[in-house]
CSV table of C-alpha atoms and ligand atoms in Angstrom, one decimal:
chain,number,residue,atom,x,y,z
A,1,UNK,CA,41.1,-30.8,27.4
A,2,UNK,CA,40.1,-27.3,26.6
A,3,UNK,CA,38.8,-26.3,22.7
A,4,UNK,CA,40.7,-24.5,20.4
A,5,UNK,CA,39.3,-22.0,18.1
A,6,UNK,CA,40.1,-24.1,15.4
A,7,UNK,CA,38.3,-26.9,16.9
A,8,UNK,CA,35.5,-24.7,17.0
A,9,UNK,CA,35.8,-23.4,13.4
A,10,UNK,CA,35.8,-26.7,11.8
A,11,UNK,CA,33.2,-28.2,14.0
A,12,UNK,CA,31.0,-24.8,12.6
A,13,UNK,CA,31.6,-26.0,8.8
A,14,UNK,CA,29.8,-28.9,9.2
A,15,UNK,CA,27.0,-26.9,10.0
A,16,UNK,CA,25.0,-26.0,6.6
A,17,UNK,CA,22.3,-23.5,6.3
A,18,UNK,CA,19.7,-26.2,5.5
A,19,UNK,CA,18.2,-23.5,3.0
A,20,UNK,CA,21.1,-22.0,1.0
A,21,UNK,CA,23.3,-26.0,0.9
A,22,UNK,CA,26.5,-24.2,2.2
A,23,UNK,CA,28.1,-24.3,5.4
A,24,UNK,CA,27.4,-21.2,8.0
A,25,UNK,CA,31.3,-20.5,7.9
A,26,UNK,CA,31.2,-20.1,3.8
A,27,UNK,CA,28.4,-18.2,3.8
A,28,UNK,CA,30.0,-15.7,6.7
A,29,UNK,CA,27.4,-16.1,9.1
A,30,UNK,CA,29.9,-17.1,12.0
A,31,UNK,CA,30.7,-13.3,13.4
A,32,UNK,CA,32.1,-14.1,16.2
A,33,UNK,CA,33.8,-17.0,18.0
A,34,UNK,CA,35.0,-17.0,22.0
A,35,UNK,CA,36.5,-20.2,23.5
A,36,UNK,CA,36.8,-20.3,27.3
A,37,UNK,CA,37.9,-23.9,28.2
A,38,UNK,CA,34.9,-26.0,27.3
A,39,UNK,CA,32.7,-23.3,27.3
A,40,UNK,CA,31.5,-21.6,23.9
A,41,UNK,CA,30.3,-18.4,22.7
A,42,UNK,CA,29.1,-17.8,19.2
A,43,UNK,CA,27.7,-15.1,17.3
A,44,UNK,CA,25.7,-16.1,14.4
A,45,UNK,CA,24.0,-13.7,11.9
A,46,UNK,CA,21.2,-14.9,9.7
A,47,UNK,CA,20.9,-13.8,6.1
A,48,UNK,CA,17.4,-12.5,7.4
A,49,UNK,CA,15.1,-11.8,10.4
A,50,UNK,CA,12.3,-14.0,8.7
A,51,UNK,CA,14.8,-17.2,8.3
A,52,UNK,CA,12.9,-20.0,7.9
A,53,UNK,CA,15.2,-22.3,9.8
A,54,UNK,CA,17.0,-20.7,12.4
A,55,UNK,CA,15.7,-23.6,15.1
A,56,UNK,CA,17.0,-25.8,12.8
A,57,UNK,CA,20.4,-23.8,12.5
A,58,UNK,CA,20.4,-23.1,16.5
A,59,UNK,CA,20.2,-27.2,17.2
A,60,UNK,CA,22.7,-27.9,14.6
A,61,UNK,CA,25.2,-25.6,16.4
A,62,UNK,CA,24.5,-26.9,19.5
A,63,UNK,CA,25.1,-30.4,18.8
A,64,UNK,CA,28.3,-29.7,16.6
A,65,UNK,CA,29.9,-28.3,19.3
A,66,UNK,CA,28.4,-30.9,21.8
A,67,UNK,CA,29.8,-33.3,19.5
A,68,UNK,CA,34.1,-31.7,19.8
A,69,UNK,CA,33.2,-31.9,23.4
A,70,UNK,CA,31.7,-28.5,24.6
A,71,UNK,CA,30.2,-28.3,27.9
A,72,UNK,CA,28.2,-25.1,27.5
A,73,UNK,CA,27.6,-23.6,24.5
A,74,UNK,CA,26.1,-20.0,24.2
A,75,UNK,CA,24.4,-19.0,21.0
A,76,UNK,CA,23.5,-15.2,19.6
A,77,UNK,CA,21.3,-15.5,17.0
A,78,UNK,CA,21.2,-11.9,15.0
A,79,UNK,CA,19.8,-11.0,11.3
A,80,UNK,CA,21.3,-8.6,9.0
A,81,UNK,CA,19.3,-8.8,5.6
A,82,UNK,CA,21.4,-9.5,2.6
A,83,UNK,CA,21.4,-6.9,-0.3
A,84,UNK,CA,21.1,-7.6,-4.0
A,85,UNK,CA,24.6,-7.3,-5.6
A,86,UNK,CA,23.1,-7.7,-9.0
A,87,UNK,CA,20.6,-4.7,-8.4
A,88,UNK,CA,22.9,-2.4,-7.1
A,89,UNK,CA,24.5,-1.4,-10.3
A,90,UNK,CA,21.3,1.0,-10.1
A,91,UNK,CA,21.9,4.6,-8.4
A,92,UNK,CA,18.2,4.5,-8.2
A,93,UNK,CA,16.8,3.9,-4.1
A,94,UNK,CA,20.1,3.0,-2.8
A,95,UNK,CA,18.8,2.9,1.1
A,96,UNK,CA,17.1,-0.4,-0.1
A,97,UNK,CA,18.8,-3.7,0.1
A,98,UNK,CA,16.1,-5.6,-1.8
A,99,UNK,CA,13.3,-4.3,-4.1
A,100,UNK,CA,10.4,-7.0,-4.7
A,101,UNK,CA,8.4,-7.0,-7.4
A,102,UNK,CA,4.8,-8.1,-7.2
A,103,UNK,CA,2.9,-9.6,-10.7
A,104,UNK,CA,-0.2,-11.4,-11.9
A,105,UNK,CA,-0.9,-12.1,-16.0
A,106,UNK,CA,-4.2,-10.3,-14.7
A,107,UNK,CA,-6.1,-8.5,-12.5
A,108,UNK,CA,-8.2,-9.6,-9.5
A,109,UNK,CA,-5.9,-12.4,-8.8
A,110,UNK,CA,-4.8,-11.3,-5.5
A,111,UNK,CA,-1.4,-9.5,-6.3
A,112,UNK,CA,-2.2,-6.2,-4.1
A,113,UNK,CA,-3.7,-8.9,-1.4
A,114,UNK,CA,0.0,-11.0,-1.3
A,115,UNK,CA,2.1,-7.7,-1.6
A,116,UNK,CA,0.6,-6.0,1.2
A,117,UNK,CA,0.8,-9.3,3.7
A,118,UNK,CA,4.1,-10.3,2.6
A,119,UNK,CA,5.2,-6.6,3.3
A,120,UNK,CA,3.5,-6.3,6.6
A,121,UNK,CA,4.0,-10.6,7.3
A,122,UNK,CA,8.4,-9.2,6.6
A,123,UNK,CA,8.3,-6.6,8.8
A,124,UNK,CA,6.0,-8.7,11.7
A,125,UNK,CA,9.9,-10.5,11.3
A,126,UNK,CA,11.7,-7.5,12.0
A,127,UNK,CA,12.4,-6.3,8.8
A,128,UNK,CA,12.7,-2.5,8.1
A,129,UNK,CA,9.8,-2.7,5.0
A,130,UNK,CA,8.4,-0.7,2.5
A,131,UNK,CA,5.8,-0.7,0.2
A,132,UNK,CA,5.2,1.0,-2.7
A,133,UNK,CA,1.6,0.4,-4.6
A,134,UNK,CA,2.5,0.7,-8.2
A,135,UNK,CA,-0.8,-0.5,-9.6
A,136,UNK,CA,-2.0,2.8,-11.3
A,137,UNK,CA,-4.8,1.1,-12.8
A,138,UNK,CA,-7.0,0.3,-9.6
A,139,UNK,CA,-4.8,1.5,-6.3
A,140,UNK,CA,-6.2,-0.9,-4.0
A,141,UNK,CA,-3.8,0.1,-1.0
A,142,UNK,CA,-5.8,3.0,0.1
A,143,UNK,CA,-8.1,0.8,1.3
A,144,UNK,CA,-6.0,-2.4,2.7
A,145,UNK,CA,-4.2,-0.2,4.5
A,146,UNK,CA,-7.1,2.2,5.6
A,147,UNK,CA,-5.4,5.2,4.2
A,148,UNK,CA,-8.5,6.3,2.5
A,149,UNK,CA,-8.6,10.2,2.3
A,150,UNK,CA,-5.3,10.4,4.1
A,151,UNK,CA,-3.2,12.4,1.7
A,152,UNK,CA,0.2,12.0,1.4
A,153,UNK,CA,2.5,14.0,3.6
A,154,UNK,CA,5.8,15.9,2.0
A,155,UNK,CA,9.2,17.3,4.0
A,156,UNK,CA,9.9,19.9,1.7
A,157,UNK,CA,10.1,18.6,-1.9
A,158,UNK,CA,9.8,15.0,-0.8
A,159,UNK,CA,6.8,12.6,0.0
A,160,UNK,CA,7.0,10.9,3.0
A,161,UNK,CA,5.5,7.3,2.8
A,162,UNK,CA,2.9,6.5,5.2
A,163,UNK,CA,4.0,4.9,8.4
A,164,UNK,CA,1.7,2.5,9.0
A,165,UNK,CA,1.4,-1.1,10.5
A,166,UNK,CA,4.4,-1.1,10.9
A,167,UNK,CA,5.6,-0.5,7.1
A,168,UNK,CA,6.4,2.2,5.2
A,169,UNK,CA,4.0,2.9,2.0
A,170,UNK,CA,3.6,5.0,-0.7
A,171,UNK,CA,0.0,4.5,-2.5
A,172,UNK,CA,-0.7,6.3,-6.0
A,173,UNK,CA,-4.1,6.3,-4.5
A,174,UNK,CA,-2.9,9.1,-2.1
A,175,UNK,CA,-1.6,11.6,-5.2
A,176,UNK,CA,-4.3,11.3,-7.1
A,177,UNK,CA,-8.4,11.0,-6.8
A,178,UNK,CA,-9.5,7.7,-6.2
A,179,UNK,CA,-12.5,7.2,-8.4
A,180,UNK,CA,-10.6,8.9,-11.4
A,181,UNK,CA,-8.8,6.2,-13.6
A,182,UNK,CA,-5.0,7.1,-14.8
A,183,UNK,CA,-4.5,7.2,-18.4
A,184,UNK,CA,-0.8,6.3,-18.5
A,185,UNK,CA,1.7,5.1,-21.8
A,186,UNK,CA,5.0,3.3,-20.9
A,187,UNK,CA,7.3,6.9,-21.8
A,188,UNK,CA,4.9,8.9,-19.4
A,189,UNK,CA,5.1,5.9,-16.7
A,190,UNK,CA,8.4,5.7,-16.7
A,191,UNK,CA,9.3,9.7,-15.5
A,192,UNK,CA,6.2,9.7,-13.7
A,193,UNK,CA,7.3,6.5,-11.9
A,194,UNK,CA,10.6,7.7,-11.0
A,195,UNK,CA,9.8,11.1,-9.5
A,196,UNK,CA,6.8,9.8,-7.9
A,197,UNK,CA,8.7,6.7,-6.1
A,198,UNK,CA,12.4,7.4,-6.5
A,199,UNK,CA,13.4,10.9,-6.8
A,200,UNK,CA,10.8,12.6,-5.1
A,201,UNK,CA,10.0,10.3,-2.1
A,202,UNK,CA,11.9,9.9,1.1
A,203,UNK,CA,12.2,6.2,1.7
A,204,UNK,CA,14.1,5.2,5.0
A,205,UNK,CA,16.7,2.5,5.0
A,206,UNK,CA,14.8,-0.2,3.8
A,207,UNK,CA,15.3,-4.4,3.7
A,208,UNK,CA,12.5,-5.2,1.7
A,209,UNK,CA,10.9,-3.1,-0.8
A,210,UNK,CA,7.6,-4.3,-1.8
A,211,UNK,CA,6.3,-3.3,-5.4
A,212,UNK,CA,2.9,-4.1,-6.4
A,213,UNK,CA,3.1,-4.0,-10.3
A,214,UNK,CA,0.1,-2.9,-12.5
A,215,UNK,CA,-1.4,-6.2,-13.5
A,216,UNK,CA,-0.7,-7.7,-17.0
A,217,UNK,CA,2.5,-7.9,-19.1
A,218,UNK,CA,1.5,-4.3,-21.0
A,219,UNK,CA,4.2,-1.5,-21.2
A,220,UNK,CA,3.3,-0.1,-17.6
A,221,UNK,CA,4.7,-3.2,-15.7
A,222,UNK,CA,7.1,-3.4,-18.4
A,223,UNK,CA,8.5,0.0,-18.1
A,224,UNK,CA,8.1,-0.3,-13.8
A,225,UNK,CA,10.5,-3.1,-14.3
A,226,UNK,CA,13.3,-1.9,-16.4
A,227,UNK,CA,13.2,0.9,-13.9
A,228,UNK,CA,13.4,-0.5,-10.4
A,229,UNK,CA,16.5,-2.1,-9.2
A,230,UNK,CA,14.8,-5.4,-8.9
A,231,UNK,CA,16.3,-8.6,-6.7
A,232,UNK,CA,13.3,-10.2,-8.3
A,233,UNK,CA,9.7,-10.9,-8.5
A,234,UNK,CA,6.9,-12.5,-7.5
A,235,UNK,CA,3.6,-13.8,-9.4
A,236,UNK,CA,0.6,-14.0,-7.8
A,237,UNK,CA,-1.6,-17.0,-10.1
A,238,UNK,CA,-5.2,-18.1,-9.1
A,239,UNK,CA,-5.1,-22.0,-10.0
A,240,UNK,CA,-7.1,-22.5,-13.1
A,241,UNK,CA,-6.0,-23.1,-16.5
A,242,UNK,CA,-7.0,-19.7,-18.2
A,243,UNK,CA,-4.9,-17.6,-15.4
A,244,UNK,CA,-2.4,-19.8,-15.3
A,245,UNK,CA,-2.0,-19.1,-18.9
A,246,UNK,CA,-1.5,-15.5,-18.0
A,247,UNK,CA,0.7,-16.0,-14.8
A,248,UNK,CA,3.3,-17.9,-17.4
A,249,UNK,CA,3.3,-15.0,-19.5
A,250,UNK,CA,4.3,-12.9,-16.6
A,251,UNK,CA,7.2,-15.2,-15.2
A,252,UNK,CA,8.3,-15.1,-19.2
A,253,UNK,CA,8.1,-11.2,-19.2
A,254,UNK,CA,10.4,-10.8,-15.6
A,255,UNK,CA,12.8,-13.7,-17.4
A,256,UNK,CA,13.1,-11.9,-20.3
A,257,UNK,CA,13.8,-8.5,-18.2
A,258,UNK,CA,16.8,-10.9,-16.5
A,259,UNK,CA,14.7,-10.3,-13.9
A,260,UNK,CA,15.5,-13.5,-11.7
A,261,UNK,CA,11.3,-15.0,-10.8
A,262,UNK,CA,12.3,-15.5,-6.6
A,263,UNK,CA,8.9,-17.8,-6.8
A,264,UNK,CA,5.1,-18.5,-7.6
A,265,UNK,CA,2.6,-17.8,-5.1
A,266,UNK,CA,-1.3,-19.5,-5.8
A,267,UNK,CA,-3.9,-17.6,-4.3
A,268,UNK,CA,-7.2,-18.9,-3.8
A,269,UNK,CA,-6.4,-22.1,-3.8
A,270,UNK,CA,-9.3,-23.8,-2.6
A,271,UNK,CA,-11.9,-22.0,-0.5
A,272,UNK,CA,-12.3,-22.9,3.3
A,273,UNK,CA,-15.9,-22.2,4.9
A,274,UNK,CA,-16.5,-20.7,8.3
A,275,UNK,CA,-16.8,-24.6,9.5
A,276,UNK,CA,-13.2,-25.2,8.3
A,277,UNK,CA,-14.3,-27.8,5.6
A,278,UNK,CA,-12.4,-27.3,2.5
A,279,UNK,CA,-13.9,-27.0,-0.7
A,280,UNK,CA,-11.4,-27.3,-4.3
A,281,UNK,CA,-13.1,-24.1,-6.6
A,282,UNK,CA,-10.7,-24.0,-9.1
A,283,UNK,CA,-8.4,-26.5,-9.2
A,284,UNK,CA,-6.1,-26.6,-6.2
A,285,UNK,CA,-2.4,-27.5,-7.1
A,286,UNK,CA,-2.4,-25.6,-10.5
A,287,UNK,CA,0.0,-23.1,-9.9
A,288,UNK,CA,2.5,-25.3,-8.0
A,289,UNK,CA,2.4,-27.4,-10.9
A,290,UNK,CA,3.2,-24.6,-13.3
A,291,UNK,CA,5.8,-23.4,-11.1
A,292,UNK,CA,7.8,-26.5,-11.5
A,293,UNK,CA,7.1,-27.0,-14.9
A,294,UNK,CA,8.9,-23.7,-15.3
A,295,UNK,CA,11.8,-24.8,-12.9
A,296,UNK,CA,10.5,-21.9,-10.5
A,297,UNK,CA,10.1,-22.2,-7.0
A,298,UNK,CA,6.7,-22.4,-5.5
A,299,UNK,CA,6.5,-19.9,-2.5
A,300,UNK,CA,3.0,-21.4,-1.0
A,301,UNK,CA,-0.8,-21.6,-1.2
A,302,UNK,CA,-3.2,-18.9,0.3
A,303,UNK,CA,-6.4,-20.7,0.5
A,304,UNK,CA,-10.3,-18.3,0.1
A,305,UNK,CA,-10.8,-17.0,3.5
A,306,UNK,CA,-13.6,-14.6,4.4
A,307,UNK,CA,-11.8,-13.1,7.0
A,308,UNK,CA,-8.9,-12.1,4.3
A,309,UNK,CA,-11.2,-10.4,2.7
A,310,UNK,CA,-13.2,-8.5,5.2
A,311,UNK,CA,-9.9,-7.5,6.9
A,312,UNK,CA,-8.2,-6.3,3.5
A,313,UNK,CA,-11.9,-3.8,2.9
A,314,UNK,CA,-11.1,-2.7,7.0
A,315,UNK,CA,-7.2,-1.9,6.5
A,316,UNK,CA,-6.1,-4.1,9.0
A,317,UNK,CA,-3.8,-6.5,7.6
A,318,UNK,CA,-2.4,-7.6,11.3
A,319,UNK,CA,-5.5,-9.3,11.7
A,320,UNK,CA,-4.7,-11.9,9.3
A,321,UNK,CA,-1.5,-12.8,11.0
A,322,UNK,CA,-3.4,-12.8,14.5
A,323,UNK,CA,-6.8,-14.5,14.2
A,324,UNK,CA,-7.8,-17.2,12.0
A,325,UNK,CA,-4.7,-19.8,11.9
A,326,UNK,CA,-4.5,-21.2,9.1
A,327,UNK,CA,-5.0,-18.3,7.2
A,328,UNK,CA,-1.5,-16.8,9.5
A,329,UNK,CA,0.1,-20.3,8.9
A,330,UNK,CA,-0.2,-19.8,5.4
A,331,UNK,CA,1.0,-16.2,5.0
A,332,UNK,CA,4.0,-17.1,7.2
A,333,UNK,CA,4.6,-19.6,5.1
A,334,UNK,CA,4.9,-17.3,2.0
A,335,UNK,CA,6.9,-15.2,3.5
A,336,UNK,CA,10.0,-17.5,4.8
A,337,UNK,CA,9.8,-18.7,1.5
A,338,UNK,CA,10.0,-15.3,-0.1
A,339,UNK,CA,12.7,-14.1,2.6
A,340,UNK,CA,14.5,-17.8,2.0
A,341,UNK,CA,14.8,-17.0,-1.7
A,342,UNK,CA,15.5,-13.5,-1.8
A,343,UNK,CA,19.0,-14.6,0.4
A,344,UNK,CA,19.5,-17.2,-2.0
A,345,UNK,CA,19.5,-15.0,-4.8
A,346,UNK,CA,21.4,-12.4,-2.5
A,347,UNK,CA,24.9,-15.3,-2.0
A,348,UNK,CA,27.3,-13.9,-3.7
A,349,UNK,CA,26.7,-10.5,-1.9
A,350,UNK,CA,30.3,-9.7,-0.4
A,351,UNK,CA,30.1,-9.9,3.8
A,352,UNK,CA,32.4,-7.8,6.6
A,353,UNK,CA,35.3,-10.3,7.6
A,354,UNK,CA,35.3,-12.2,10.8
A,355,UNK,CA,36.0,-11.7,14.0
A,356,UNK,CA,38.0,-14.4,16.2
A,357,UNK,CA,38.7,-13.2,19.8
B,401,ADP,P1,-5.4,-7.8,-7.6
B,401,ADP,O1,-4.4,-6.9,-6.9
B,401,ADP,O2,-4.8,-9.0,-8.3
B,401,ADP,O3,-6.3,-7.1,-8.6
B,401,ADP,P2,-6.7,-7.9,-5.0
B,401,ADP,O4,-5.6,-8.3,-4.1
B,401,ADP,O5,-7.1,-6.5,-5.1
B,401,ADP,O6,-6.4,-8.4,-6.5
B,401,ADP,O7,-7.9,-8.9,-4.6
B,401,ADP,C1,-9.1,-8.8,-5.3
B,401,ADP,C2,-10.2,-9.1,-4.2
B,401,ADP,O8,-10.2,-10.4,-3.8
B,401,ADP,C3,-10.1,-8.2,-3.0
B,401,ADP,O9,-11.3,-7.9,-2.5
B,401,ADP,C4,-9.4,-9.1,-2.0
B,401,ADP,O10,-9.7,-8.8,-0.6
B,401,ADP,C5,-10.0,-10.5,-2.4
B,401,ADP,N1,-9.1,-11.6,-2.1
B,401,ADP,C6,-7.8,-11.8,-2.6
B,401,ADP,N2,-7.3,-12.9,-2.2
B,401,ADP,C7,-8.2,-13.5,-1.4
B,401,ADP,C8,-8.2,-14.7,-0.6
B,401,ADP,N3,-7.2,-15.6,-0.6
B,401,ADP,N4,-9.3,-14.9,0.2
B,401,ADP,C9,-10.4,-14.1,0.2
B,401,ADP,N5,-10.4,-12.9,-0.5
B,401,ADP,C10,-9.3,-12.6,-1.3
């Protein structure tokens, strides 16, 4: 006997997004539906191009429809990333669906390390990605990215944001000298912050907007914060007990913002050695364990590598997603996770109806 569309339909509810708990029809990711006897054609659209679990959603639609008795099922799988409905109150960078905050209680932690490969790690996904360094205290993108001594370009009043590996970025270490330190207070951060990254630059339509935060919970951040349309933020936490300290003080500064923490990220977890033994520095598991005690998600461990070092002093962040793999393991890893719970946070976001042909 030949399928209905309603056959179809109600097979499709059973399916659930194994990340967001809610079938793929309630959450409007069935586009399209075409029934032709027993044959089957479906368009599905993922809440993001670095889903974690589209096998997982392809196989389930398979065998649902299997199950009602389809002979041949055809599958489009496309992404469309969700915006933050919350964040778009703001007038401020409206060509970006989701703007990403970046933290650490402290310096040195990593936080310019994770923003930089989970901006270049979204867009290896086929995200449209920006990144904007907003660490005026020590601009460390200059050199990750290997804009050193490239200045800035403008289109008439605007800056253009570097196009570079595959991102777009803006780097304070472009406006201003390198080795001269910026003296800024919260009122004089906030202005300077908005014409420098909103006003003034010409960002492209973005997914993902990447913001590495000066470091800290001091009136910079603070001010960055209240000013950016945030769908959330990140903390970057080394695993010992005196940063953790710090990287709980920064999850209680974005909470009090109401800005929603999308997870915890531990960096230098343990320290792997050219022969691939493993070696615990500073107490491997500690920011995990924080995250949960806090009821925040854990977004993944990047272990010490050498090679994430060397290739963050060359500029070439690519290499870290290409060579060593665990060290690509892991950063894929983070960024799922981060793409997983930026569309979690992004549900309620209204979607175009469907189409049933
Ligand atoms: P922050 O932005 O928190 O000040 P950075 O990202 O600038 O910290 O990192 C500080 C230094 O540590 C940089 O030289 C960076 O390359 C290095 N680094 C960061 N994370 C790792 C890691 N997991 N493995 C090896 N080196 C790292």
């Amino acid at each position: 006997m030949d399928l209905t569309q309603e056959q179809v339909m109600s097979a499709l509810k059973t399916v659930n997004d194994p990340e967001l708990f809610k079938d793929i029809v309630a959450l409007n990711m069935v586009k399209e539906v075409r029934v032709d006897g027993r044959k089957v054609w479906v368009h599905v659209e993922l809440t993001t191009p670095a889903c974690p679990l589209k096998d997982v959603i392809k196989k389930d639609v398979e065998e649902a429809l299997k199950k009602i008795g389809a002979e041949q099922v055809d599958l489009e799988l496309s992404a469309k990333t969700r915006g933050a409905a919350i964040a778009r109150n703001s007038n401020l960078l409206p060509q970006v669906k989701n703007v990403i905050a970046v933290g650490a209680g402290k310096g040195g932690v990593g936080k310019s390390t994770v923003s930089v490969n989970l901006a270049v790690g979204l867009a290896r996904s086929g995200a449209q990605v920006g990144l904007m360094d907003g660490d005026i205290y020590g601009p460390s993108m200059p050199t990750m990215l290997g804009l050193r001594g490239v200045p800035a370009r403008a289109r008439g009043p605007k800056i253009m944001p570097h196009n570079v590996h595959g991102i777009h970025a803006i780097t304070i270490g472009s406006l201003v000298e390198q080795d001269k330190p910026l003296i800024w207070r919260g009122p004089m951060a906030h202005g300077a912050f908005k014409q420098l990254f909103a006003d003034n630059t010409d960002w492209p339509e973005l997914d993902y907007l990447v913001v590495d935060l000066p470091p800290g919970t001091g009136d910079v951040p603070l001010t960055l914060c209240q000013l950016l349309p945030l769908t959330g933020a990140v903390v970057v936490a080394t695993p010992q007990q005196v940063a953790l300290d710090d990287a709980i003080r920064a999850a209680r500064m974005f909470l009090q913002l109401e800005t929603p923490v999308l997870g915890v990220v531990e960096n230098m977890s343990y320290f792997v050695a050219p022969d691939g033994t493993e070696h615990d520095i500073f107490g491997r598991g500690g920011a995990e364990r924080a995250a949960q005690s806090l009821g925040l998600p854990f977004l993944g461990s990047i272990p010490m590598f050498t090679e994430l070092r060397i290739n963050s002093d060359a500029g070439n962040p690519h290499a870290n997603f290409t060579g060593n793999p665990k060290l690509s393991a892991a950063l894929e890893s983070m960024v799922r996770n981060l793409a997983g719970q930026v569309s979690l946070r992004n549900l309620s976001t209204p979607t175009p109806e469907l189409t049933v042909s």
